[in-house]
Amino acid sequence: MKIEMKGINKAFGSNQVLKDAGFVLEDGEVHALMGENGAGKSTLMKILTGVYTRDAGTVIVDGKEVIYKSPQEAEKAGIVFIYQELNVLFDLTVEENLFMGKEITKGFGICDKKAMRKKAQEAMDKMGVKIPINAVMSDLSVGQQQMVEICKALMVDAKVLIMDEPTAALTQSETEGLFKLIKSLRQKGVSIVYISHRMEEIFELCDRITILRDGTYVGTEKIKDINMDDIVRMMIGREIGVRFPARDAKIGKEMLRVEGLTKGKTFKDVNFSVKAGEVLGVSGLMGAGRTEIMHAIFGNLPFESGKIFIEGKEVAIKNAREAINAGIGFITEDRKTEGLLLEKSISENIALANLGKISDKSVVKKSKVDELVKKGIDEFHIKCFGPDHECNNLSGGNQQKVVFAKWVYTDPKILILDEPTRGVDIGAKKEIYSVINNLAAKGVAIILVSSELPEVLGMSDRIMVVHEGKITGIIDAKEADQEKVMTLATGGTL
Amino acid sequence: MANKTAAVAAPTNKKSWTSYIGEYGAFIALVFLVVVISVVSPEFRTAGNFLNLLRQATFNGLIAFGMTCVILSDGIDLSVGSTLALSAVICAKLIMQGVPAILAMIIALISGTLLGVVSGLLVTKGRLQPFIATLITMTAYRGFALILTDGKPISNIAKSIGDRPNQFAFKLMGKGNLFGKIPIPAILLIFALVVFFFVLNKTTFGRKVYATGSNAKCAKLVGVNITKTKVIVYAISGFMSALTGLILISRLDSAQPTLGDGYELDAIAAVALGGTSMSGGRGKITGTIAGVLIIAVLNNGMNLLEVSTYYQDVIKAVVILVAVLSDRKR
């Protein structure tokens, strides 16, 4: 199926999201769609699949101009959008999900379970995926849930699959499985639109790439004719310079030491320390227990045994409040459910974490709130209408800057960052790296948990690798490379 | 081209218009109702009736203020009516047994607060859904009120109070007037409104209530004690119910175990009318007072206009439906 989108315009209220956007998708190719957050990738795809209507422009599918009025119409034509937030019914089984709304019946609305099970099993086999079809969705891993979504698309004979950040929540092996599947689909003539921020994946998987900037088409190139710097330049319209800015921090005394931290199978005998001004990178596969270790240190997850020392003194932290009082800050992995009150303003979010600073005997002082929030917006370059801007309407990068601002003003001595640049575009990423460097220069001890290897390698002083809840190695960043870290992360030894 | 700009501009205008309605919808509806009923009923627009109306609004208003806090924290309190009855019965029982009225009233307020704490603990420590937790306390408290009184009303309370200051204090709650005109309950209502406005908007506790209802997970991670915040809002709700109970028994000079039956629904209706989100995090106490007054004006106006009670309920339902629907458009 060949799709051509030309001169697409779209505005939400006074906000012009797309202006002369478009791209051409050829039969049987994997086509990357890249651009910073807010560049209009998802909006363009939602226009294609009939989620949004367009203000101007044409969509031509196999030579015919079309306007799909709903995602169902697009699906009938063979175009399926797999969203980043998966669209599955968690309480139902795999088979029930696959046939939702298109059940096979014996007539009179009575379901033909047998026929559906058979067909579901066939579809799974065809994909080469082993997922029990009577399993309840919520018991599956995110990767498996995604496979079910893809299976659902293939069962309606999808000829075009649109995937938005499909690997964001996948483990390494799940990612590999997904890539294998995508490549085999390509051979069968299925075209795939692949939206991702991860450069490494684009180069491994895609045939061509189209770049959007500020809602406008910038260009399309063959992957083999282009390099990372070109892509970045096209995306942001200027040179970004070095990917990881240099840091000028003196490494001082030990701030945090963890000894023998253990919680059943989740993590076992975890030992490490971080010094003032140091960035300790934490690497490992998804589900290795990195996040759980951090939650345990922060008092948010009880553990069975082990000791935690802050500046040499043993502490017993039972909840987040005590952790904050002890000088720990924690930027969690999931910005949307844990990091922000999404429906609240920037001001309310920054204020909530700093209630002590903005109040006098429990009475909130408006002048103090305004002062702190204004400082945050300036210092962290948060792009917004003002302090009352609702966080929901900020781009991913700016949301993350709000999270940084609220934590930095609690004056942490130790700052734990869990996937701080996930879903953040390249320009904002670099700003976040600079924030990390500035904090380190001020003597904050930083723990940087990240699934992006280049980020860990580029930003850390030392790298700790976790495999199945155990520390398999702590290596100096100068001696580390991708291969060494991956060996440790998969349970090997150096 | 001209067409296109219009298409771009139109949604912005519409949006600001609806958000304006959403922000002040309850007040606009209130003013509208007052004007319409004033025109058709000369009785309605007398000063005497307005004061009367304010006194009638007090019972629902005080409870609805507490309810607002609970709903803002992503909860609900069905037990307010039963809490009211049980605290009122406790107060009356103590007075009948010779406990000084002022002391009995203080004990009743403390009881109401503790009854709220129990609901709060069931929600937090017991991990029950707020609806279920307060359904349990609602049923239990009503039962206790019936047991304490053996199902019979306690009457002639004021007469049984021996000394004058205590008798005066008991009567003051429900029957007292300031300057011989303004009912004490109405003054309590206005005072409570000011206190709730201050607490919800100007204190760190208010911020914690909104944050808890908005995203408890996130609030917890920045050090907000979710358990404490929730228990306190239910305690507030219990206190306000008990206070309302005291005003009621003072006014009726009798405490019945069936007092306050169904009050939770009027309170929830007022909160919803005021635009507070039932899933917490969003809402205003000023909206709630508008909702309370709308219900009071409707009741009062329809009575004066001699609308049949059967129709009154239907009309109330329609008003609530329209208000909530217009709020959803936001």
PDB file of C-alpha atoms in Angstrom, chain A residues 225-398:
ATOM      1  CA  ASP A 225      22.655   8.014   2.968  1.00  0.00           C
ATOM      2  CA  ILE A 226      22.342   9.866   6.257  1.00  0.00           C
ATOM      3  CA  ASN A 227      24.038   9.970   9.680  1.00  0.00           C
ATOM      4  CA  MET A 228      22.990  10.887  13.184  1.00  0.00           C
ATOM      5  CA  ASP A 229      24.270  14.451  13.008  1.00  0.00           C
ATOM      6  CA  ASP A 230      22.327  15.104   9.802  1.00  0.00           C
ATOM      7  CA  ILE A 231      19.131  13.864  11.410  1.00  0.00           C
ATOM      8  CA  VAL A 232      19.637  16.015  14.496  1.00  0.00           C
ATOM      9  CA  ARG A 233      20.354  19.048  12.356  1.00  0.00           C
ATOM     10  CA  MET A 234      17.192  18.482  10.330  1.00  0.00           C
ATOM     11  CA  MET A 235      15.152  17.971  13.477  1.00  0.00           C
ATOM     12  CA  ILE A 236      16.210  21.061  15.364  1.00  0.00           C
ATOM     13  CA  GLY A 237      17.234  23.236  12.433  1.00  0.00           C
ATOM     14  CA  ARG A 238      20.644  24.018  13.866  1.00  0.00           C
ATOM     15  CA  GLU A 239      23.806  22.315  15.052  1.00  0.00           C
ATOM     16  CA  ILE A 240      23.410  20.825  18.488  1.00  0.00           C
ATOM     17  CA  GLY A 241      27.115  20.310  19.043  1.00  0.00           C
ATOM     18  CA  VAL A 242      28.339  17.591  21.359  1.00  0.00           C
ATOM     19  CA  ARG A 243      25.652  15.204  22.493  1.00  0.00           C
ATOM     20  CA  PHE A 244      26.828  15.086  26.082  1.00  0.00           C
ATOM     21  CA  PRO A 245      28.114  18.395  27.450  1.00  0.00           C
ATOM     22  CA  ALA A 246      31.308  18.325  29.494  1.00  0.00           C
ATOM     23  CA  ARG A 247      31.123  18.433  33.256  1.00  0.00           C
ATOM     24  CA  ASP A 248      33.333  20.365  35.623  1.00  0.00           C
ATOM     25  CA  ALA A 249      32.690  18.787  39.006  1.00  0.00           C
ATOM     26  CA  LYS A 250      34.981  17.889  41.869  1.00  0.00           C
ATOM     27  CA  ILE A 251      34.297  14.493  43.324  1.00  0.00           C
ATOM     28  CA  GLY A 252      34.156  14.812  47.102  1.00  0.00           C
ATOM     29  CA  LYS A 253      33.260  12.725  50.111  1.00  0.00           C
ATOM     30  CA  GLU A 254      30.905   9.790  50.140  1.00  0.00           C
ATOM     31  CA  MET A 255      27.241  10.841  50.357  1.00  0.00           C
ATOM     32  CA  LEU A 256      25.340   7.573  50.093  1.00  0.00           C
ATOM     33  CA  ARG A 257      26.370   4.017  50.814  1.00  0.00           C
ATOM     34  CA  VAL A 258      24.166   0.957  50.458  1.00  0.00           C
ATOM     35  CA  GLU A 259      25.182  -2.311  52.088  1.00  0.00           C
ATOM     36  CA  GLY A 260      23.644  -5.715  51.485  1.00  0.00           C
ATOM     37  CA  LEU A 261      20.243  -4.406  50.427  1.00  0.00           C
ATOM     38  CA  THR A 262      17.988  -7.418  49.870  1.00  0.00           C
ATOM     39  CA  LYS A 263      14.337  -8.025  49.039  1.00  0.00           C
ATOM     40  CA  GLY A 264      13.504 -11.599  48.083  1.00  0.00           C
ATOM     41  CA  LYS A 265      13.974 -12.190  44.395  1.00  0.00           C
ATOM     42  CA  THR A 266      13.583  -8.531  43.466  1.00  0.00           C
ATOM     43  CA  PHE A 267      17.110  -7.557  44.479  1.00  0.00           C
ATOM     44  CA  LYS A 268      19.810  -9.259  46.480  1.00  0.00           C
ATOM     45  CA  ASP A 269      22.890  -8.103  48.370  1.00  0.00           C
ATOM     46  CA  VAL A 270      23.134  -4.727  46.666  1.00  0.00           C
ATOM     47  CA  ASN A 271      26.295  -2.802  47.610  1.00  0.00           C
ATOM     48  CA  PHE A 272      27.363   0.547  46.221  1.00  0.00           C
ATOM     49  CA  SER A 273      28.179   4.126  47.098  1.00  0.00           C
ATOM     50  CA  VAL A 274      27.983   7.552  45.487  1.00  0.00           C
ATOM     51  CA  LYS A 275      30.168  10.549  46.226  1.00  0.00           C
ATOM     52  CA  ALA A 276      29.412  14.245  46.153  1.00  0.00           C
ATOM     53  CA  GLY A 277      29.726  15.622  42.617  1.00  0.00           C
ATOM     54  CA  GLU A 278      29.719  12.154  41.113  1.00  0.00           C
ATOM     55  CA  VAL A 279      27.302  10.707  38.585  1.00  0.00           C
ATOM     56  CA  LEU A 280      26.781   6.979  39.070  1.00  0.00           C
ATOM     57  CA  GLY A 281      25.151   5.466  36.005  1.00  0.00           C
ATOM     58  CA  VAL A 282      22.937   2.442  36.586  1.00  0.00           C
ATOM     59  CA  SER A 283      22.452   0.159  33.639  1.00  0.00           C
ATOM     60  CA  GLY A 284      20.637  -3.099  33.151  1.00  0.00           C
ATOM     61  CA  LEU A 285      17.796  -4.650  31.251  1.00  0.00           C
ATOM     62  CA  MET A 286      14.196  -3.688  31.831  1.00  0.00           C
ATOM     63  CA  GLY A 287      12.936  -5.599  34.859  1.00  0.00           C
ATOM     64  CA  ALA A 288      16.411  -6.194  36.309  1.00  0.00           C
ATOM     65  CA  GLY A 289      15.377  -4.503  39.560  1.00  0.00           C
ATOM     66  CA  ARG A 290      17.025  -1.099  39.086  1.00  0.00           C
ATOM     67  CA  THR A 291      13.841   0.877  39.721  1.00  0.00           C
ATOM     68  CA  GLU A 292      12.941  -1.246  42.739  1.00  0.00           C
ATOM     69  CA  ILE A 293      16.352  -0.661  44.343  1.00  0.00           C
ATOM     70  CA  MET A 294      15.847   3.089  43.969  1.00  0.00           C
ATOM     71  CA  HIS A 295      12.346   2.943  45.456  1.00  0.00           C
ATOM     72  CA  ALA A 296      13.754   0.973  48.390  1.00  0.00           C
ATOM     73  CA  ILE A 297      16.419   3.603  49.071  1.00  0.00           C
ATOM     74  CA  PHE A 298      13.751   6.296  48.926  1.00  0.00           C
ATOM     75  CA  GLY A 299      11.619   4.505  51.539  1.00  0.00           C
ATOM     76  CA  ASN A 300       8.883   3.769  49.077  1.00  0.00           C
ATOM     77  CA  LEU A 301       9.399   0.000  48.986  1.00  0.00           C
ATOM     78  CA  PRO A 302      10.097  -2.011  52.142  1.00  0.00           C
ATOM     79  CA  PHE A 303      13.129  -4.293  52.012  1.00  0.00           C
ATOM     80  CA  GLU A 304      14.117  -7.309  54.071  1.00  0.00           C
ATOM     81  CA  SER A 305      17.677  -6.594  55.064  1.00  0.00           C
ATOM     82  CA  GLY A 306      20.534  -4.243  54.406  1.00  0.00           C
ATOM     83  CA  LYS A 307      21.769  -0.880  55.585  1.00  0.00           C
ATOM     84  CA  ILE A 308      21.717   2.593  54.100  1.00  0.00           C
ATOM     85  CA  PHE A 309      24.204   5.269  55.138  1.00  0.00           C
ATOM     86  CA  ILE A 310      23.943   8.955  54.344  1.00  0.00           C
ATOM     87  CA  GLU A 311      27.169  10.899  54.858  1.00  0.00           C
ATOM     88  CA  GLY A 312      28.463   7.988  56.893  1.00  0.00           C
ATOM     89  CA  LYS A 313      25.496   7.810  59.264  1.00  0.00           C
ATOM     90  CA  GLU A 314      23.096   4.889  59.128  1.00  0.00           C
ATOM     91  CA  VAL A 315      19.528   5.918  58.414  1.00  0.00           C
ATOM     92  CA  ALA A 316      16.193   4.114  58.603  1.00  0.00           C
ATOM     93  CA  ILE A 317      13.956   5.735  56.021  1.00  0.00           C
ATOM     94  CA  LYS A 318      10.364   4.576  56.159  1.00  0.00           C
ATOM     95  CA  ASN A 319       8.641   6.888  53.693  1.00  0.00           C
ATOM     96  CA  ALA A 320       9.185   9.563  51.104  1.00  0.00           C
ATOM     97  CA  ARG A 321       8.947  12.399  53.629  1.00  0.00           C
ATOM     98  CA  GLU A 322      11.790  10.990  55.693  1.00  0.00           C
ATOM     99  CA  ALA A 323      13.827  10.467  52.530  1.00  0.00           C
ATOM    100  CA  ILE A 324      13.354  14.091  51.532  1.00  0.00           C
ATOM    101  CA  ASN A 325      14.262  15.240  55.028  1.00  0.00           C
ATOM    102  CA  ALA A 326      17.390  13.079  54.820  1.00  0.00           C
ATOM    103  CA  GLY A 327      18.350  14.945  51.643  1.00  0.00           C
ATOM    104  CA  ILE A 328      17.303  12.523  48.908  1.00  0.00           C
ATOM    105  CA  GLY A 329      15.422  13.600  45.797  1.00  0.00           C
ATOM    106  CA  PHE A 330      13.826  11.122  43.406  1.00  0.00           C
ATOM    107  CA  ILE A 331      12.775  11.793  39.832  1.00  0.00           C
ATOM    108  CA  THR A 332      10.771   8.691  39.045  1.00  0.00           C
ATOM    109  CA  GLU A 333      10.530   6.751  35.852  1.00  0.00           C
ATOM    110  CA  ASP A 334       6.917   7.546  35.112  1.00  0.00           C
ATOM    111  CA  ARG A 335       6.503  11.267  34.790  1.00  0.00           C
ATOM    112  CA  LYS A 336       2.813  11.070  34.022  1.00  0.00           C
ATOM    113  CA  THR A 337       1.612   8.922  36.900  1.00  0.00           C
ATOM    114  CA  GLU A 338       4.267   9.564  39.541  1.00  0.00           C
ATOM    115  CA  GLY A 339       6.103  12.728  38.635  1.00  0.00           C
ATOM    116  CA  LEU A 340       3.409  15.294  38.061  1.00  0.00           C
ATOM    117  CA  LEU A 341      -0.093  16.309  38.969  1.00  0.00           C
ATOM    118  CA  LEU A 342      -0.883  16.458  35.262  1.00  0.00           C
ATOM    119  CA  GLU A 343      -4.129  18.391  35.521  1.00  0.00           C
ATOM    120  CA  LYS A 344      -2.536  20.984  37.785  1.00  0.00           C
ATOM    121  CA  SER A 345      -0.427  24.001  36.912  1.00  0.00           C
ATOM    122  CA  ILE A 346       3.357  24.309  36.900  1.00  0.00           C
ATOM    123  CA  SER A 347       3.029  26.504  39.951  1.00  0.00           C
ATOM    124  CA  GLU A 348       1.035  23.966  41.944  1.00  0.00           C
ATOM    125  CA  ASN A 349       3.438  21.174  41.069  1.00  0.00           C
ATOM    126  CA  ILE A 350       6.568  23.024  42.088  1.00  0.00           C
ATOM    127  CA  ALA A 351       4.866  24.358  45.216  1.00  0.00           C
ATOM    128  CA  LEU A 352       3.653  20.938  46.386  1.00  0.00           C
ATOM    129  CA  ALA A 353       7.168  19.563  46.691  1.00  0.00           C
ATOM    130  CA  ASN A 354       8.330  22.679  48.515  1.00  0.00           C
ATOM    131  CA  LEU A 355       5.499  23.351  50.942  1.00  0.00           C
ATOM    132  CA  GLY A 356       7.950  24.169  53.714  1.00  0.00           C
ATOM    133  CA  LYS A 357       9.639  26.817  51.625  1.00  0.00           C
ATOM    134  CA  ILE A 358       6.511  28.614  50.466  1.00  0.00           C
ATOM    135  CA  SER A 359       4.600  28.687  53.709  1.00  0.00           C
ATOM    136  CA  ASP A 360       4.748  30.291  57.093  1.00  0.00           C
ATOM    137  CA  LYS A 361       3.166  28.270  59.925  1.00  0.00           C
ATOM    138  CA  SER A 362       1.244  26.174  57.361  1.00  0.00           C
ATOM    139  CA  VAL A 363      -0.194  29.257  55.636  1.00  0.00           C
ATOM    140  CA  VAL A 364       0.865  29.467  52.011  1.00  0.00           C
ATOM    141  CA  LYS A 365       2.477  32.779  51.066  1.00  0.00           C
ATOM    142  CA  LYS A 366       1.521  33.671  47.521  1.00  0.00           C
ATOM    143  CA  SER A 367       4.534  35.930  47.037  1.00  0.00           C
ATOM    144  CA  LYS A 368       6.890  33.087  47.959  1.00  0.00           C
ATOM    145  CA  VAL A 369       5.146  30.698  45.562  1.00  0.00           C
ATOM    146  CA  ASP A 370       5.342  33.199  42.703  1.00  0.00           C
ATOM    147  CA  GLU A 371       8.980  33.905  43.391  1.00  0.00           C
ATOM    148  CA  LEU A 372       9.970  30.235  43.492  1.00  0.00           C
ATOM    149  CA  VAL A 373       7.979  29.285  40.402  1.00  0.00           C
ATOM    150  CA  LYS A 374       9.248  32.229  38.385  1.00  0.00           C
ATOM    151  CA  LYS A 375      12.777  31.233  39.314  1.00  0.00           C
ATOM    152  CA  GLY A 376      12.064  27.656  38.223  1.00  0.00           C
ATOM    153  CA  ILE A 377      10.635  28.662  34.864  1.00  0.00           C
ATOM    154  CA  ASP A 378      13.612  30.934  34.144  1.00  0.00           C
ATOM    155  CA  GLU A 379      16.324  28.676  35.450  1.00  0.00           C
ATOM    156  CA  PHE A 380      15.084  25.523  33.722  1.00  0.00           C
ATOM    157  CA  HIS A 381      13.951  27.280  30.512  1.00  0.00           C
ATOM    158  CA  ILE A 382      10.441  25.856  30.797  1.00  0.00           C
ATOM    159  CA  LYS A 383       8.531  26.861  27.685  1.00  0.00           C
ATOM    160  CA  CYS A 384       5.042  27.854  28.855  1.00  0.00           C
ATOM    161  CA  PHE A 385       2.441  30.614  28.971  1.00  0.00           C
ATOM    162  CA  GLY A 386       3.262  31.239  32.605  1.00  0.00           C
ATOM    163  CA  PRO A 387       3.097  29.709  36.087  1.00  0.00           C
ATOM    164  CA  ASP A 388      -0.554  28.732  35.599  1.00  0.00           C
ATOM    165  CA  HIS A 389       0.122  26.642  32.478  1.00  0.00           C
ATOM    166  CA  GLU A 390      -1.422  23.200  32.998  1.00  0.00           C
ATOM    167  CA  CYS A 391       1.220  20.449  32.873  1.00  0.00           C
ATOM    168  CA  ASN A 392      -0.969  18.310  30.616  1.00  0.00           C
ATOM    169  CA  ASN A 393      -0.415  20.806  27.798  1.00  0.00           C
ATOM    170  CA  LEU A 394       3.371  20.914  28.090  1.00  0.00           C
ATOM    171  CA  SER A 395       5.643  18.880  25.849  1.00  0.00           C
ATOM    172  CA  GLY A 396       7.411  15.873  27.378  1.00  0.00           C
ATOM    173  CA  GLY A 397      10.688  17.748  27.731  1.00  0.00           C
ATOM    174  CA  ASN A 398       9.088  20.698  29.453  1.00  0.00           C
TER     175      ASN A 398
END
